[in-house]
Structures are given as C-alpha cells and as structure tokens.
Coordinates of C-alpha atoms and ligand atoms in Angstrom, one line a residue:
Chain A
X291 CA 38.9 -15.7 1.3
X292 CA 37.7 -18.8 3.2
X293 CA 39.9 -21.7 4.8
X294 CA 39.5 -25.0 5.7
X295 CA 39.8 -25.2 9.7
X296 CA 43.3 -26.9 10.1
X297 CA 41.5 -29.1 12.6
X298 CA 39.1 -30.3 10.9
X299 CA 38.3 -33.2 9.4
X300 CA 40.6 -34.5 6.7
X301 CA 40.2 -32.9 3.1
X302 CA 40.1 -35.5 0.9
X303 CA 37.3 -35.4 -1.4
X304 CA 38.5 -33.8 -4.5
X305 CA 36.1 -31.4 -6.4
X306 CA 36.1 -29.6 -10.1
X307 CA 35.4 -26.1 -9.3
X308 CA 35.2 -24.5 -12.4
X309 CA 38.1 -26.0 -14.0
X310 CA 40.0 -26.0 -10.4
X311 CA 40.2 -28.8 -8.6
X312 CA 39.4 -28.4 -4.7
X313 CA 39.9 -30.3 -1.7
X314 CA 37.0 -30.6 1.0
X315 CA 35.9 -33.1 4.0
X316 CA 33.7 -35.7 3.8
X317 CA 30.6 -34.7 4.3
X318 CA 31.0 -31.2 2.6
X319 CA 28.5 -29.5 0.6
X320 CA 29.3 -28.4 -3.0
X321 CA 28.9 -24.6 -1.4
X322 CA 31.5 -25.1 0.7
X323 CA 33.8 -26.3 -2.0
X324 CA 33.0 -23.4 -4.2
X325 CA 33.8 -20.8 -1.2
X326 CA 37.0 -23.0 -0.8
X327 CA 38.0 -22.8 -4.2
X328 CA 37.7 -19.0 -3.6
X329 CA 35.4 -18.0 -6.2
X330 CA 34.1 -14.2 -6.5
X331 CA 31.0 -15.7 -7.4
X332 CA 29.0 -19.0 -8.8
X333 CA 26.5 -17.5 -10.3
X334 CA 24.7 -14.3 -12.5
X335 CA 21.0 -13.7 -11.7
X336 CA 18.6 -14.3 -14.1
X337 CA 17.3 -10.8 -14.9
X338 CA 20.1 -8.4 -14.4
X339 CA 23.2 -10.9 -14.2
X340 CA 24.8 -9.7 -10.8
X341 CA 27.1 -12.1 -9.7
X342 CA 25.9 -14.1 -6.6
X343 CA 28.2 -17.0 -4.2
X344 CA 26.5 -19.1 -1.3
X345 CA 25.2 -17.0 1.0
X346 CA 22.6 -18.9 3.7
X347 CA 24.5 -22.2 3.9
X348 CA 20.7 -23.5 3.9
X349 CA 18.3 -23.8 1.3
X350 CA 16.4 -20.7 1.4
X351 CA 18.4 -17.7 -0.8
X352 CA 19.2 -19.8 -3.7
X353 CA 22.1 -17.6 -4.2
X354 CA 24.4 -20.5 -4.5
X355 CA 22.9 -22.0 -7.6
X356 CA 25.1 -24.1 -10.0
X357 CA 25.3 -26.4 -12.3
X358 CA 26.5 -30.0 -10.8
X359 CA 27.6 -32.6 -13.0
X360 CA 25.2 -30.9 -15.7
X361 CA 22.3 -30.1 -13.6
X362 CA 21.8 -26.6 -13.8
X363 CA 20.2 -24.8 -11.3
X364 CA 21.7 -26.7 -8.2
X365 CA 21.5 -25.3 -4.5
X366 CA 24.9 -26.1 -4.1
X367 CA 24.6 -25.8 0.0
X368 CA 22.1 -28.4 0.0
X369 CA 24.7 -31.3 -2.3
X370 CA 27.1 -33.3 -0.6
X371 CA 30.4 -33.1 -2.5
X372 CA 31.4 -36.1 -4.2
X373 CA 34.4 -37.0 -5.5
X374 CA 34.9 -35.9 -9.2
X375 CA 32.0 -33.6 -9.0
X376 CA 32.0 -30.9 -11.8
X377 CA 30.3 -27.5 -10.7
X378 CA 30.3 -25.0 -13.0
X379 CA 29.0 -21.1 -12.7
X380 CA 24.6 -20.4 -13.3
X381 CA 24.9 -17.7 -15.4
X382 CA 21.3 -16.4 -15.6
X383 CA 18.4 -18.6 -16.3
X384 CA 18.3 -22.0 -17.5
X385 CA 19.2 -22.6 -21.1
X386 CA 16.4 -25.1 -22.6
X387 CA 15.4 -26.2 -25.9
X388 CA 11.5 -26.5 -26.7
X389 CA 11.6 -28.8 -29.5
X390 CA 8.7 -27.8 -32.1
X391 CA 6.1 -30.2 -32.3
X392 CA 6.3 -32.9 -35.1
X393 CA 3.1 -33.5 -35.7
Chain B
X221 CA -9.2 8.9 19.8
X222 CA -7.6 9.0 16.0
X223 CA -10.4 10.7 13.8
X224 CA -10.0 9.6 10.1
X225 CA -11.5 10.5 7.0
X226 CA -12.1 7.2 6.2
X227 CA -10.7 3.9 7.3
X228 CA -10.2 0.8 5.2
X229 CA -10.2 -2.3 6.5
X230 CA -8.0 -5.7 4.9
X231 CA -4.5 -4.4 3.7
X232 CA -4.7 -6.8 0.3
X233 CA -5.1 -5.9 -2.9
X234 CA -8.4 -5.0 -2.8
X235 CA -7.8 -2.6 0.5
X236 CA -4.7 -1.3 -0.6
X237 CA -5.8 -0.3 -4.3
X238 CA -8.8 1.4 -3.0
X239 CA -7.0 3.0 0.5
X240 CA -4.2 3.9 -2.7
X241 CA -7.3 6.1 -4.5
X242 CA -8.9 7.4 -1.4
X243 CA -5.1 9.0 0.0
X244 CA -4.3 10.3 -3.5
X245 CA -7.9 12.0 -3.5
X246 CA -6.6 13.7 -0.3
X247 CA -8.8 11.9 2.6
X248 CA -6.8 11.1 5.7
X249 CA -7.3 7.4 5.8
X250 CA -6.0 4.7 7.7
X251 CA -5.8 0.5 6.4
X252 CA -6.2 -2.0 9.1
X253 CA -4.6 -5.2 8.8
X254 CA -4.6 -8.5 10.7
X255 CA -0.8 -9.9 11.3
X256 CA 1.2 -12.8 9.6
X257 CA -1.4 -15.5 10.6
X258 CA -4.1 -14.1 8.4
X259 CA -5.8 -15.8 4.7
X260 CA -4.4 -13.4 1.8
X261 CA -5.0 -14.2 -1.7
X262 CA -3.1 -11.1 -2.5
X263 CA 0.2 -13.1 -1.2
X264 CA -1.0 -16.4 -3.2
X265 CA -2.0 -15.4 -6.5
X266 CA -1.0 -16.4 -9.8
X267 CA -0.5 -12.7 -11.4
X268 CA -2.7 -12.9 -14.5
X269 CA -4.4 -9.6 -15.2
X270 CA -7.1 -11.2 -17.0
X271 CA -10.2 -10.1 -19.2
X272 CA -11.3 -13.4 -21.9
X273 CA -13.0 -15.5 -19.4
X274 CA -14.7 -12.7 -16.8
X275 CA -18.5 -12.6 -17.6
X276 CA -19.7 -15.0 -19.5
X277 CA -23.7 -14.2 -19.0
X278 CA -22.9 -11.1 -17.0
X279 CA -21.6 -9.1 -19.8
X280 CA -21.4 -5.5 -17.4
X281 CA -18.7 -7.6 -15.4
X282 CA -16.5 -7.9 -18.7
X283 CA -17.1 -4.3 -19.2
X284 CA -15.9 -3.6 -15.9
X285 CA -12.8 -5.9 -15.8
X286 CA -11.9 -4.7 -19.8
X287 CA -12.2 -1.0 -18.1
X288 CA -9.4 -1.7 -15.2
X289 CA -7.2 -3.4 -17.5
X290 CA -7.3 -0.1 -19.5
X291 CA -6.8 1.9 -16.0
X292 CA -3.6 -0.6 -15.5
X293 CA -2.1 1.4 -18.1
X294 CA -1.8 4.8 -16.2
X295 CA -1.8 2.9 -12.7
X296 CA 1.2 0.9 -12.8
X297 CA 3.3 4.0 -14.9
X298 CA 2.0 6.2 -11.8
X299 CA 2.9 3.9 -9.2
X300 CA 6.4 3.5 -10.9
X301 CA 7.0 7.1 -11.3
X302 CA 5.6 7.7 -7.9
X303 CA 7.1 4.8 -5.8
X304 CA 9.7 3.6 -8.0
X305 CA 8.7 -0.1 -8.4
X306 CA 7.8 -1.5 -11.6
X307 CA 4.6 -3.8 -11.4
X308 CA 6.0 -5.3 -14.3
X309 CA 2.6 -5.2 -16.4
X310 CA 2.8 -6.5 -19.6
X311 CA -0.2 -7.0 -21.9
X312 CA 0.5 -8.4 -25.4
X313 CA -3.1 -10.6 -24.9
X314 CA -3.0 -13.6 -23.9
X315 CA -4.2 -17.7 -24.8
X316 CA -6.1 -20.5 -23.1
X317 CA -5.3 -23.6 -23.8
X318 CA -7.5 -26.3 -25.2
X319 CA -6.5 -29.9 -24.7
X320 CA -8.7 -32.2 -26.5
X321 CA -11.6 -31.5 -29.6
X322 CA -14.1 -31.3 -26.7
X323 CA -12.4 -28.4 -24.6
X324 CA -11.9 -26.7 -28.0
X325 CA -15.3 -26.9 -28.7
X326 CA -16.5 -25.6 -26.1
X327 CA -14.2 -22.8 -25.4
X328 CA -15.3 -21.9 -28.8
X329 CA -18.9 -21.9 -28.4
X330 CA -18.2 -19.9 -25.2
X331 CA -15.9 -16.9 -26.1
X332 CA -18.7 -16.4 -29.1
X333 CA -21.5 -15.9 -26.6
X334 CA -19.4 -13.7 -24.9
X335 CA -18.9 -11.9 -28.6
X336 CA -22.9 -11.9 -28.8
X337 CA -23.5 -10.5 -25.6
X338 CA -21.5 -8.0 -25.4
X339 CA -23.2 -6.6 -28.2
X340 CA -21.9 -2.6 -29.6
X341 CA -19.1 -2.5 -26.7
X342 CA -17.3 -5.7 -28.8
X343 CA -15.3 -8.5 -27.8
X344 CA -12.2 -8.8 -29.8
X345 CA -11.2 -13.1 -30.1
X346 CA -9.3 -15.3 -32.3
X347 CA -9.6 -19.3 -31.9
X348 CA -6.2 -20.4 -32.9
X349 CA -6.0 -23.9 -34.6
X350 CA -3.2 -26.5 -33.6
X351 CA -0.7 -24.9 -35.9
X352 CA -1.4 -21.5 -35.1
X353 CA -0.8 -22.5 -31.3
X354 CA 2.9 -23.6 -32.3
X355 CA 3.6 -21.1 -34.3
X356 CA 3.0 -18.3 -31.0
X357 CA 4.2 -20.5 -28.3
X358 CA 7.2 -22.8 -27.9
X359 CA 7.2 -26.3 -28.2
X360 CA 3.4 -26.9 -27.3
X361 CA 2.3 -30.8 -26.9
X362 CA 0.2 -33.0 -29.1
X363 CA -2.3 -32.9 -27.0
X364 CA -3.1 -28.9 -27.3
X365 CA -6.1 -28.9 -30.0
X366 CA -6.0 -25.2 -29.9
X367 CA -6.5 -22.5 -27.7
X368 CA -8.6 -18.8 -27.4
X369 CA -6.5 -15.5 -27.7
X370 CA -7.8 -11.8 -27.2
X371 CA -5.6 -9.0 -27.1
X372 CA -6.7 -7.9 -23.6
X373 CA -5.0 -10.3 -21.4
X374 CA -1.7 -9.8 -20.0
X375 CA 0.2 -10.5 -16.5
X376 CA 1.8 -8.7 -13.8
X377 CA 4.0 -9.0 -10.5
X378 CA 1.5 -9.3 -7.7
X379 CA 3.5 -8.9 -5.1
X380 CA 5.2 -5.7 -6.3
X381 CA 1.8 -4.5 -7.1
X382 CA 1.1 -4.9 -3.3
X383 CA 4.1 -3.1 -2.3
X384 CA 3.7 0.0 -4.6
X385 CA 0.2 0.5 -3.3
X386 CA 0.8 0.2 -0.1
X387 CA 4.4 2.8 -0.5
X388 CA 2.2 4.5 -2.3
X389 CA -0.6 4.9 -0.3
X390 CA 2.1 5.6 2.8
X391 CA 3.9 8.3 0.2
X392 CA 0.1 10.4 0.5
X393 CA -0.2 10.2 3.7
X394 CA -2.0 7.1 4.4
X395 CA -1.7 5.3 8.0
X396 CA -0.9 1.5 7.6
X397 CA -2.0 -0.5 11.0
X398 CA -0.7 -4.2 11.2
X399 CA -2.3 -6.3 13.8
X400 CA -5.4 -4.4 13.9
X401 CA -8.2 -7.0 13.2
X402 CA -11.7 -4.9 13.9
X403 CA -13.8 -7.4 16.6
X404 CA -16.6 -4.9 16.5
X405 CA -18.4 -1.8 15.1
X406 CA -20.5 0.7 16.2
X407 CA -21.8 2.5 13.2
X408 CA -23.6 5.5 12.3
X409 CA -24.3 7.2 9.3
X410 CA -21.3 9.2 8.4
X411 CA -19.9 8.5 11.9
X412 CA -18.2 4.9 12.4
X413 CA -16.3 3.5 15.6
X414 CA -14.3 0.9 15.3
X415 CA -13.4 -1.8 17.6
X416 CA -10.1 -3.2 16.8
X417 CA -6.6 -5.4 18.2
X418 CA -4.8 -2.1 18.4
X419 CA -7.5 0.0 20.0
X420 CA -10.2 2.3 19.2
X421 CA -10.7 4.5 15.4
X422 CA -13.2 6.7 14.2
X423 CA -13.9 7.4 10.4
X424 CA -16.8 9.6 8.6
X425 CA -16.6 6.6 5.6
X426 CA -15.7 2.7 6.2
X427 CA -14.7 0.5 3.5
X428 CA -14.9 -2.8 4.4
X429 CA -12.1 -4.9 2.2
X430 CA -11.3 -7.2 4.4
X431 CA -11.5 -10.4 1.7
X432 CA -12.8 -13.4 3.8
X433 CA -13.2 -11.3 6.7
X434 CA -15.6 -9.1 4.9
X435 CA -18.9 -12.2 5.3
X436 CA -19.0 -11.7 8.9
X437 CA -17.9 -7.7 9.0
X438 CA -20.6 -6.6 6.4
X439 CA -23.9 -7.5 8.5
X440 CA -22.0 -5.2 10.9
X441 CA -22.6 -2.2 8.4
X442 CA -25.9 -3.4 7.3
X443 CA -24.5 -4.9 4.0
X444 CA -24.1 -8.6 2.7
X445 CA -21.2 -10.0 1.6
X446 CA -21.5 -13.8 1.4
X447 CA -18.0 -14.4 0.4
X448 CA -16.6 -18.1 0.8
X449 CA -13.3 -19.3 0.3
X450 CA -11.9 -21.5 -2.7
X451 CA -8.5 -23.3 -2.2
X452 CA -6.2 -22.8 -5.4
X453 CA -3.1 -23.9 -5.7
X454 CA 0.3 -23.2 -7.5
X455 CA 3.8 -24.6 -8.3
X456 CA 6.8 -23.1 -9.3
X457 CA 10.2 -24.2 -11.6
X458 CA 13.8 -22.9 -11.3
X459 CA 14.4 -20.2 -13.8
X460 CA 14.6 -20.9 -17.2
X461 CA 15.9 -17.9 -20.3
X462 CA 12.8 -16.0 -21.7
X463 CA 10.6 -18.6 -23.7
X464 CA 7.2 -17.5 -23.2
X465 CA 6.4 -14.8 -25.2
X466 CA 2.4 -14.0 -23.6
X467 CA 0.6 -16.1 -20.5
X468 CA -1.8 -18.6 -20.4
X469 CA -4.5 -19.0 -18.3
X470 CA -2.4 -22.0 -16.4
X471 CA 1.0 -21.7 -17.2
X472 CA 3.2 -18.3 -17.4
X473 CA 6.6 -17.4 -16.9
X474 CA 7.8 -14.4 -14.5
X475 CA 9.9 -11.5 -15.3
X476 CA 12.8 -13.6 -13.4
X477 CA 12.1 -16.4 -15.4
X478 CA 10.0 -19.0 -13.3
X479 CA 7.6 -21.0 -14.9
X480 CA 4.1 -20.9 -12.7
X481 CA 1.8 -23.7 -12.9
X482 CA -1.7 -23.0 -11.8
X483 CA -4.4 -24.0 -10.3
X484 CA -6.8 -25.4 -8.9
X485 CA -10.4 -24.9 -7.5
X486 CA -11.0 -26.2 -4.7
X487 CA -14.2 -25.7 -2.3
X488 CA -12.5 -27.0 1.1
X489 CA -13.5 -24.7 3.6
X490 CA -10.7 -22.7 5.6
X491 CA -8.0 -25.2 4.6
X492 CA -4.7 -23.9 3.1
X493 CA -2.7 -27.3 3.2
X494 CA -1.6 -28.7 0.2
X495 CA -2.8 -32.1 -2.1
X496 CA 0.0 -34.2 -3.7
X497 CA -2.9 -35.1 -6.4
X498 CA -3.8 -31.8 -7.2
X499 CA -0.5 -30.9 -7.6
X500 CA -0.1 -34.0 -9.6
X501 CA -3.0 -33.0 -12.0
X502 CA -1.2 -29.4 -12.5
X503 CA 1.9 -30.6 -13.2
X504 CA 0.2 -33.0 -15.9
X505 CA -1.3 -30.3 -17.7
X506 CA 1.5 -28.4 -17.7
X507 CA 3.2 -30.8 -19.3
X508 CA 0.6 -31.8 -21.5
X509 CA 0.8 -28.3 -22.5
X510 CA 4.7 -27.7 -22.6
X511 CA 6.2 -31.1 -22.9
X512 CA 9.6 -29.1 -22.4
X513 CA 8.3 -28.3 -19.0
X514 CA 9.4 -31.8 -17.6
X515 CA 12.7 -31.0 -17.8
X516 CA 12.6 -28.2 -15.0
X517 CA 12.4 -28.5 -11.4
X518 CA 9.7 -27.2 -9.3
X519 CA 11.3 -25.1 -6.5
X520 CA 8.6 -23.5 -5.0
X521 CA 5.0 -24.5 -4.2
X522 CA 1.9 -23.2 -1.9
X523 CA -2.0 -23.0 -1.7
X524 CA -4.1 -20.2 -1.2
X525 CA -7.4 -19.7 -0.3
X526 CA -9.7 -16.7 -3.0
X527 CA -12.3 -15.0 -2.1
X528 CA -15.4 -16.2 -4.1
X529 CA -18.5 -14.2 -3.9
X530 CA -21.5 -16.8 -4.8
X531 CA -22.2 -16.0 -8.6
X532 CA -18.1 -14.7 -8.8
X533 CA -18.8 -11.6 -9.8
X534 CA -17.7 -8.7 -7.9
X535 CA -19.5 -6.7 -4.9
X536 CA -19.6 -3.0 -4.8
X537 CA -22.4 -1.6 -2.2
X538 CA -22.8 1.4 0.4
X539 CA -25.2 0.6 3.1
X540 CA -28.4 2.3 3.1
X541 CA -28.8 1.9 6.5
X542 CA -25.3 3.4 7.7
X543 CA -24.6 5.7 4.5
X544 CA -20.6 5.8 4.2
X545 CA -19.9 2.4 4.6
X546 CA -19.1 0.3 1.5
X547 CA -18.4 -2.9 0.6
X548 CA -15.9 -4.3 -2.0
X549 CA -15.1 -8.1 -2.9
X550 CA -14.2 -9.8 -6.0
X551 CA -12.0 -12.9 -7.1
X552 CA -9.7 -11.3 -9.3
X553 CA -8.3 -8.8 -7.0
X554 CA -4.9 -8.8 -9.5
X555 CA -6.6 -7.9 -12.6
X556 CA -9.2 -5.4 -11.1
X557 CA -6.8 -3.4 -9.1
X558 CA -6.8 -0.8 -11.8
X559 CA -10.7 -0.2 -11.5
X560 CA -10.0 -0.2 -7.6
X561 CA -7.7 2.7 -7.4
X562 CA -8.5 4.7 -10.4
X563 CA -12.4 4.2 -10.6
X564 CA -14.0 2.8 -7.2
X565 CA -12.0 4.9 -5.0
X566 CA -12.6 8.4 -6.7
X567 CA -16.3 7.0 -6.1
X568 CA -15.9 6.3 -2.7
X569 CA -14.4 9.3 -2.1
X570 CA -17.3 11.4 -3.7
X571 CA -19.4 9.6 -1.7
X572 CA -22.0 7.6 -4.2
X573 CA -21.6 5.2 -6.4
X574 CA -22.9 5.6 -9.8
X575 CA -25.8 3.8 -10.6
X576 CA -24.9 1.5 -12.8
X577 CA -22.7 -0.2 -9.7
X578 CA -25.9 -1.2 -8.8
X579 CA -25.5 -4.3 -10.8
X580 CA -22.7 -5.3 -8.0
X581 CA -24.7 -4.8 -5.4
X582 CA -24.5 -7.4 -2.4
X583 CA -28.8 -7.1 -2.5
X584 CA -28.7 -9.7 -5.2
X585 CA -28.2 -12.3 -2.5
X586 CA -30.6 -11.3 0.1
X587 CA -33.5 -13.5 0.5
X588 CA -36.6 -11.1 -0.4
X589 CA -34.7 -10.8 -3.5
X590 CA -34.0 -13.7 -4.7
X591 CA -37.9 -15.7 -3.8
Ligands
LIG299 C1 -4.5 -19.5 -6.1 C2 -5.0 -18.1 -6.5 C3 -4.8 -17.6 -7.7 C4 -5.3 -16.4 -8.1 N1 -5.0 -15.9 -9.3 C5 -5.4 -14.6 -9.7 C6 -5.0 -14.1 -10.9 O1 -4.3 -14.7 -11.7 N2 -5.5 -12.8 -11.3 C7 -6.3 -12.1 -10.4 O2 -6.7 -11.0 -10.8 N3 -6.6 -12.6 -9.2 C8 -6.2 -13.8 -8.8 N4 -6.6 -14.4 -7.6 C9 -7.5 -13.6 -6.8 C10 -6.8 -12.5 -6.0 O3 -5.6 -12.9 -5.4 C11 -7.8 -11.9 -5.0 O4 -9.0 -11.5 -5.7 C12 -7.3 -10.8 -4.2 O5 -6.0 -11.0 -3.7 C13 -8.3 -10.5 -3.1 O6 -7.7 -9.4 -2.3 P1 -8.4 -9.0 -1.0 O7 -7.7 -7.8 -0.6 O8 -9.9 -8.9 -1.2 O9 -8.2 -10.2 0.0 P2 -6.9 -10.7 0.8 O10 -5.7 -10.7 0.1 O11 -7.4 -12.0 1.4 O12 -6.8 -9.6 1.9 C14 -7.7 -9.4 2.9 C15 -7.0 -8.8 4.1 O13 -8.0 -8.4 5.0 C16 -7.5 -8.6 6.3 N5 -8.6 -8.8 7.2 C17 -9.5 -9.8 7.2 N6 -10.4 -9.6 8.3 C18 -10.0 -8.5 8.9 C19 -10.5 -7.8 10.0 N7 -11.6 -8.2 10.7 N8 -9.8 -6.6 10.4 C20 -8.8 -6.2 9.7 N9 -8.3 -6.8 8.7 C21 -8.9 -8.0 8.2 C22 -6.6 -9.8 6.1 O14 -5.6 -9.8 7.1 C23 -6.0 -9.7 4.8 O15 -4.8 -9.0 4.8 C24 -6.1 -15.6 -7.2 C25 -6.3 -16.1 -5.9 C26 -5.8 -17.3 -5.5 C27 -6.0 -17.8 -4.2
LIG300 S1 23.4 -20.6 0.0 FE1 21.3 -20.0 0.2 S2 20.3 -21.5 -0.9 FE2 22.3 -22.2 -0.9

C-alpha cells in the first residue's frame, strides 16, 4: 500500500516486522516501517479487538501501538527505527502477571 | 426573546443530570454553557460512583448518596436504551485500601461510626484482613494492612455519562447553548431574565449549576453557595487485560483497560497546573498498593479542579426571595448524578423541594446562622 519515495534518503536500516524484515531511512519511525512492510494492521483494541495501523503519524491516536523489542504498548510513530528492531502486533491489552503476595 | 420553561445554567454533570430530568418531565428548558476555556470537574473526574466514605457525621448525606446509587440502576439502563451509550456502571462494591496498622485502625473505627449513625436505615461493611485483601484483589503489596469493602460502591465512565445526558436531554427536546456564560440576572419570582455571552433568555424556573461559577451567580438569586475549588489530580497507564475485579478508592481500571491513579487534594485556588510531587506521591501509593503497577507506563495525566462546598456535603436550595430559582452543588457530581436526574429534577420540576432537603440547604452557611 505504501512506498518508500525513490528519492529519498537511502533505506538502509533493516527492521523485523512481524517476522518480515523491512528496509527504511535513517531516521524512520518504527510506524513508518510497519506501513512499509505493508501490514493490514499492528494492532487489536483492547475491548472489542478491531484491528488498528498508524494513523496520526504523531503521538496523539495511539493507534499504532506495538510491541518493540518486548515493550508492549509502543507508539510506534513516536520510535526511531533501529537496526534489528523487532515489532510485533498489540493484540488487545497488555498481558501482565501480578505475582501473589509472599508474605 | 426565547421564553423557557426553565433554564439551567453549567452544562456538567450536575447541569446536565438535572436539565436530563427537567426535559424528560416535559419543561422546555434550555442549559447554558461557557466554551472550552472553562473549570469542569465533570471532564476531570476519576469515575467512582461512590457511597462508603460520604457522611461520616452527616448520616442524611449517606442516605442521599446510597439513594442515587440505587437510581443509577434505572438511569444508566434508560439512558442506554434511550441514547444508546452504555455508561458502563458496574457496582459489585468496592475497597479502600489501608496501608499501615494506623490507617487500618482508623478506617475501622470510622466505617463503624458510620454503622452507628446510621442507625435502622443500616450500613452494610466488612473490614477485610491482609489475607482477605489478596484473596479479592491481584497481587496487592506488603504494605496493604487491609482495607474497608461495602457492597454499594461501584464505578462508571464519566465521560459517557456526560454524553448520554446531554443526547439525552437534546433527544426531549432540550436546547444546549455553548458559549453562553450568564454576566448578569434580573430576577423575579417565577419570572427570570438572563444576561448571557449569547444574548438575552427568559425562564419561569432557574437552576443555577454552574459548579464554580455557582459562588458568585447564587447572591444573584438570593441564595448562597460558597463553593471553592480543590485541585485533584490523576494519572493514567497504557492498557493492561482485565485484572481488577472491583475499584478502589485510588486505584481502578477502565472498561478499556487503563489503570487510573488518583488523587489528590489540593486547596490551591484557581490553579489547574500540574505537581511532579504529587504525582510522585500517587504513583507511590499505587505501587505500594499494586507492586505489579510498576511495570506499566503512564500515558496520560491531568489536574482538575472539584467543587467543594465548605462542610462537602451537597447544596440543594430554592430562593425564598425569588421562588423558582434553585441551587445545586456537590463534590461528587459522578456518583450523585442518579439522585440528580431521577429525584432532584422531578422536584424541581414540581416546584418544591421536600422538606427534608432542607438539611442541604445553602442557609447553613449564612452568618445569622451560624453565630
Ligand atoms: C480530580 C477529581 C476527581 C473526582 N472524582 C470523582 C469521583 O470519583 N466520583 C464522583 O462522584 N465525583 C468525582 N469528582 C467530582 C465531580 O467531578 C464533580 O462533582 C462534578 O463534575 C461537578 O459537576 P458540576 O456540573 O457541578 O461542575 P463542572 O463540571 O465544573 O461544570 C460546571 C459548568 O458550569 C459552567 N459555568 C460556570 N459558570 C457559568 C456561567 N456563569 N454561565 C454559564 N455556564 C457556567 C462551566 O462552563 C461548566 O461547564 C471528582 C472531581 C475531580 C476534580
Ligand atoms: S499513529 Fe497516532 S499515536 Fe502513533
């Protein structure tokens, strides 16, 4: 769906997008690598699980939510892309574990 | 010049609950508003719909509050069937938390005066013990002694309560009027003109519900409302799967699966910035509570500003002076918002208020009064 302008900048950071690796600029966010890798979606929302992808490019929808390198929850627009980054889909809330208390 | 039947003035939660009763009674009414620049506590709350800790020495105010969170029942089913948002009430009671033998103590000591004074009408409470804590909540700290349960309390979404009233106070026929602060007033009984940023109203019945605003409108009306505000503030994490299975008083999780962290009391003035330190102090609590909390990130954060009447309990009043204007105020505008629409307004409507109201009335401030 989305391409890399032939223009710009060199793509050679290399990205894990769910399992597919994915070539972006320098200076990328890890949004723009997940449209790039042509995903329908990055995420499920928490209540009903619609899928979501990036949406405002800027901090504010947190439609673009991911988990990075085993962070879940990520706004994805606002992360640079590193090399070897792994982002993975947000499917619905965060997954925690409340340890009971050992007393 | 428009003519209502009655005109309410401050488009929160308090306004739009009571504007909500007085268009489903059938009175052409109108709510005035200010614009985007104006205090709301009904944008800034933290949701609970709450009964354990309203009336400690005031034991009609419990009465009151246990009676709207009884009318919360049939008012957010009717304001799902009529405007087809869910509120998202859900009452399965709810804890306070006691960190340390001395808050258990007295929390103890406390929910059992409220037991005694509330005499035949009855007061339904458990103190839970360290264990018992655990066993209903996950992963609580070491540092939670125990905490107070009754069955009453529960939570809601605020915001969608704010939208249903007003859709459904629009749905009967109701006029919404943004950017209409009222400057000035020229009463008479049963025969009001208002004064406002979008012109000139008239109304045979006034209710002023204007939050803040209401200190310097009531005098106006020949009523007292000395109403200051008290900065609280919140914080919220990312979304996190269902874990909390009932609220606390400082610590619940949304529908959508934020955790909120709340808040503080703060007597500041008009001052709705934000303190790193109290911040600070909530998120230590929190944690203190839920050491599992650390893991999450807060994504969201604000202060807000309540509405605090001098003794915090609520005040209901018509003026004697200009019969047909009334006052209403209170600092728990969530939880009371099924007393609003389904018991005050009908009220208000009539035209009296009964006479045990009276207890709310704004004359337990004035002066002669109180010497
Ligand atoms: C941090 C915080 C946490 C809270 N938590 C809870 C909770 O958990 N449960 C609970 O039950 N309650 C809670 N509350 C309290 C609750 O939010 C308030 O009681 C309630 O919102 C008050 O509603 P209101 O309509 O009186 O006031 P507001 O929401 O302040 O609305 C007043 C309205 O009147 C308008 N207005 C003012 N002056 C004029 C004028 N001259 N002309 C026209 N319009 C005017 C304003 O624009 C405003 O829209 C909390 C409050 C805060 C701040
Ligand atoms: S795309 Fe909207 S927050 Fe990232």
């Amino acid at each position: 769906m989305f391409q890399l302008r032939p223009e710009g900048r060199p793509a050679n950071v290399i990205v894990v997008v769910e399992g597919r690796l994915v070539r972006v600029p320098a200076g990328a966010s890890a949004a723009a690598a997940i449209l790039a890798a042509g995903l329908h979606s990055i995420r499920e929302t928490s209540v009903k699980g619609s899928a979501r992808a990036p949406y405002c490019m800027m901090g504010v929808c947190h439609d673009c939510l991911a988990d990075i390198d085993g962070v879940a929850n990520q706004r994805s627009c606002m992360i640079e892309a590193r090399a070897g980054m792994q982002i993975r889909c947000q499917n619905r809330g965060r997954r925690l574990n409340p340890a009971p208390q050992s007393s | 010049m428009e003519r209502y039947d009655a005109i309410v003035i401050g488009g929160g939660l308090v306004g739009s609950a009571i504007g909500y009763g007085l268009a489903r009674a059938g009175l052409t009414t109108a709510l005035l508003d200010e614009g985007d620049v104006a205090f709301r506590a009904s944008r800034g709350n933290f949701g609970l719909v709450w009964v354990q800790s309203k009336g400690e020495g005031a034991p009609h105010y419990q009465r009151w509050t246990r009676g709207s969170v009884d009318q919360w029942v049939p008012l957010a089913a009717e304001l799902a069937d009529k405007t087809g948002i869910a509120v998202g009430y859900r009452r399965a009671g709810g804890v306070h938390l006691c960190l340390g033998d001395e808050e258990f103590d007295q929390r103890r000591q406390r929910m059992e005066r409220m037991r005694r004074e509330a005499g035949n009408f009855g007061f339904e409470y458990r103190m839970l013990d360290q264990r018992e804590v655990a066993d209903l909540l996950p992963g609580t700290g070491p540092a939670v002694t125990g905490a107070s349960w009754t069955p009453y309390d529960g939570h809601a979404n605020p915001l969608r309560l704010l939208r249903a009233l007003h859709r459904g106070f629009v749905d009967h026929g109701g006029g919404y009027i943004p950017n209409a602060q009222v400057v000035d007033a020229v009463p008479a009984p049963g025969e009001f003109r208002l004064v406002t940023a979008a012109g000139e109203l008239r109304a045979s019945k006034v209710v002023l519900a204007a939050g803040l605003g209401n200190a310097g409108l009531a005098p106006l009306f020949g009523l007292n409302a000395p109403v200051r505000p008290q900065r609280g503030q919140i914080l919220v994490t990312e979304r996190a799967q269902q874990l909390m299975p009932i609220p606390t008083t400082t610590v619940r999780q949304t529908e959508e699966g934020g955790m909120m962290l709340g808040d503080s009391q703060e007597d500041v003035g008009f001052d709705t910035s934000q303190k790193p330190a109290v911040m600070q102090a909530i998120a230590r609590r929190a944690v203190l509570s839920f050491p599992w909390l650390r893991e999450l990130q807060i994504v969201r954060a604000w202060a807000a500003l309540r509405v605090m009447p001098p003794d915090g309990l609520p005040i209901y009043d018509q003026s004697q002076r200009f019969p047909g204007a009334f006052t209403v105020n209170c600092h728990s505008g969530v939880t009371l918002a099924g007393a609003h629409a389904n018991v005050l307004a009908p009220m208000i409507a009539a035209g009296t208020l009964d006479p045990w109201l009276d207890l709310f009335s704004g004359k337990r401030f004035d002066v002669s009064a109180a010497a």
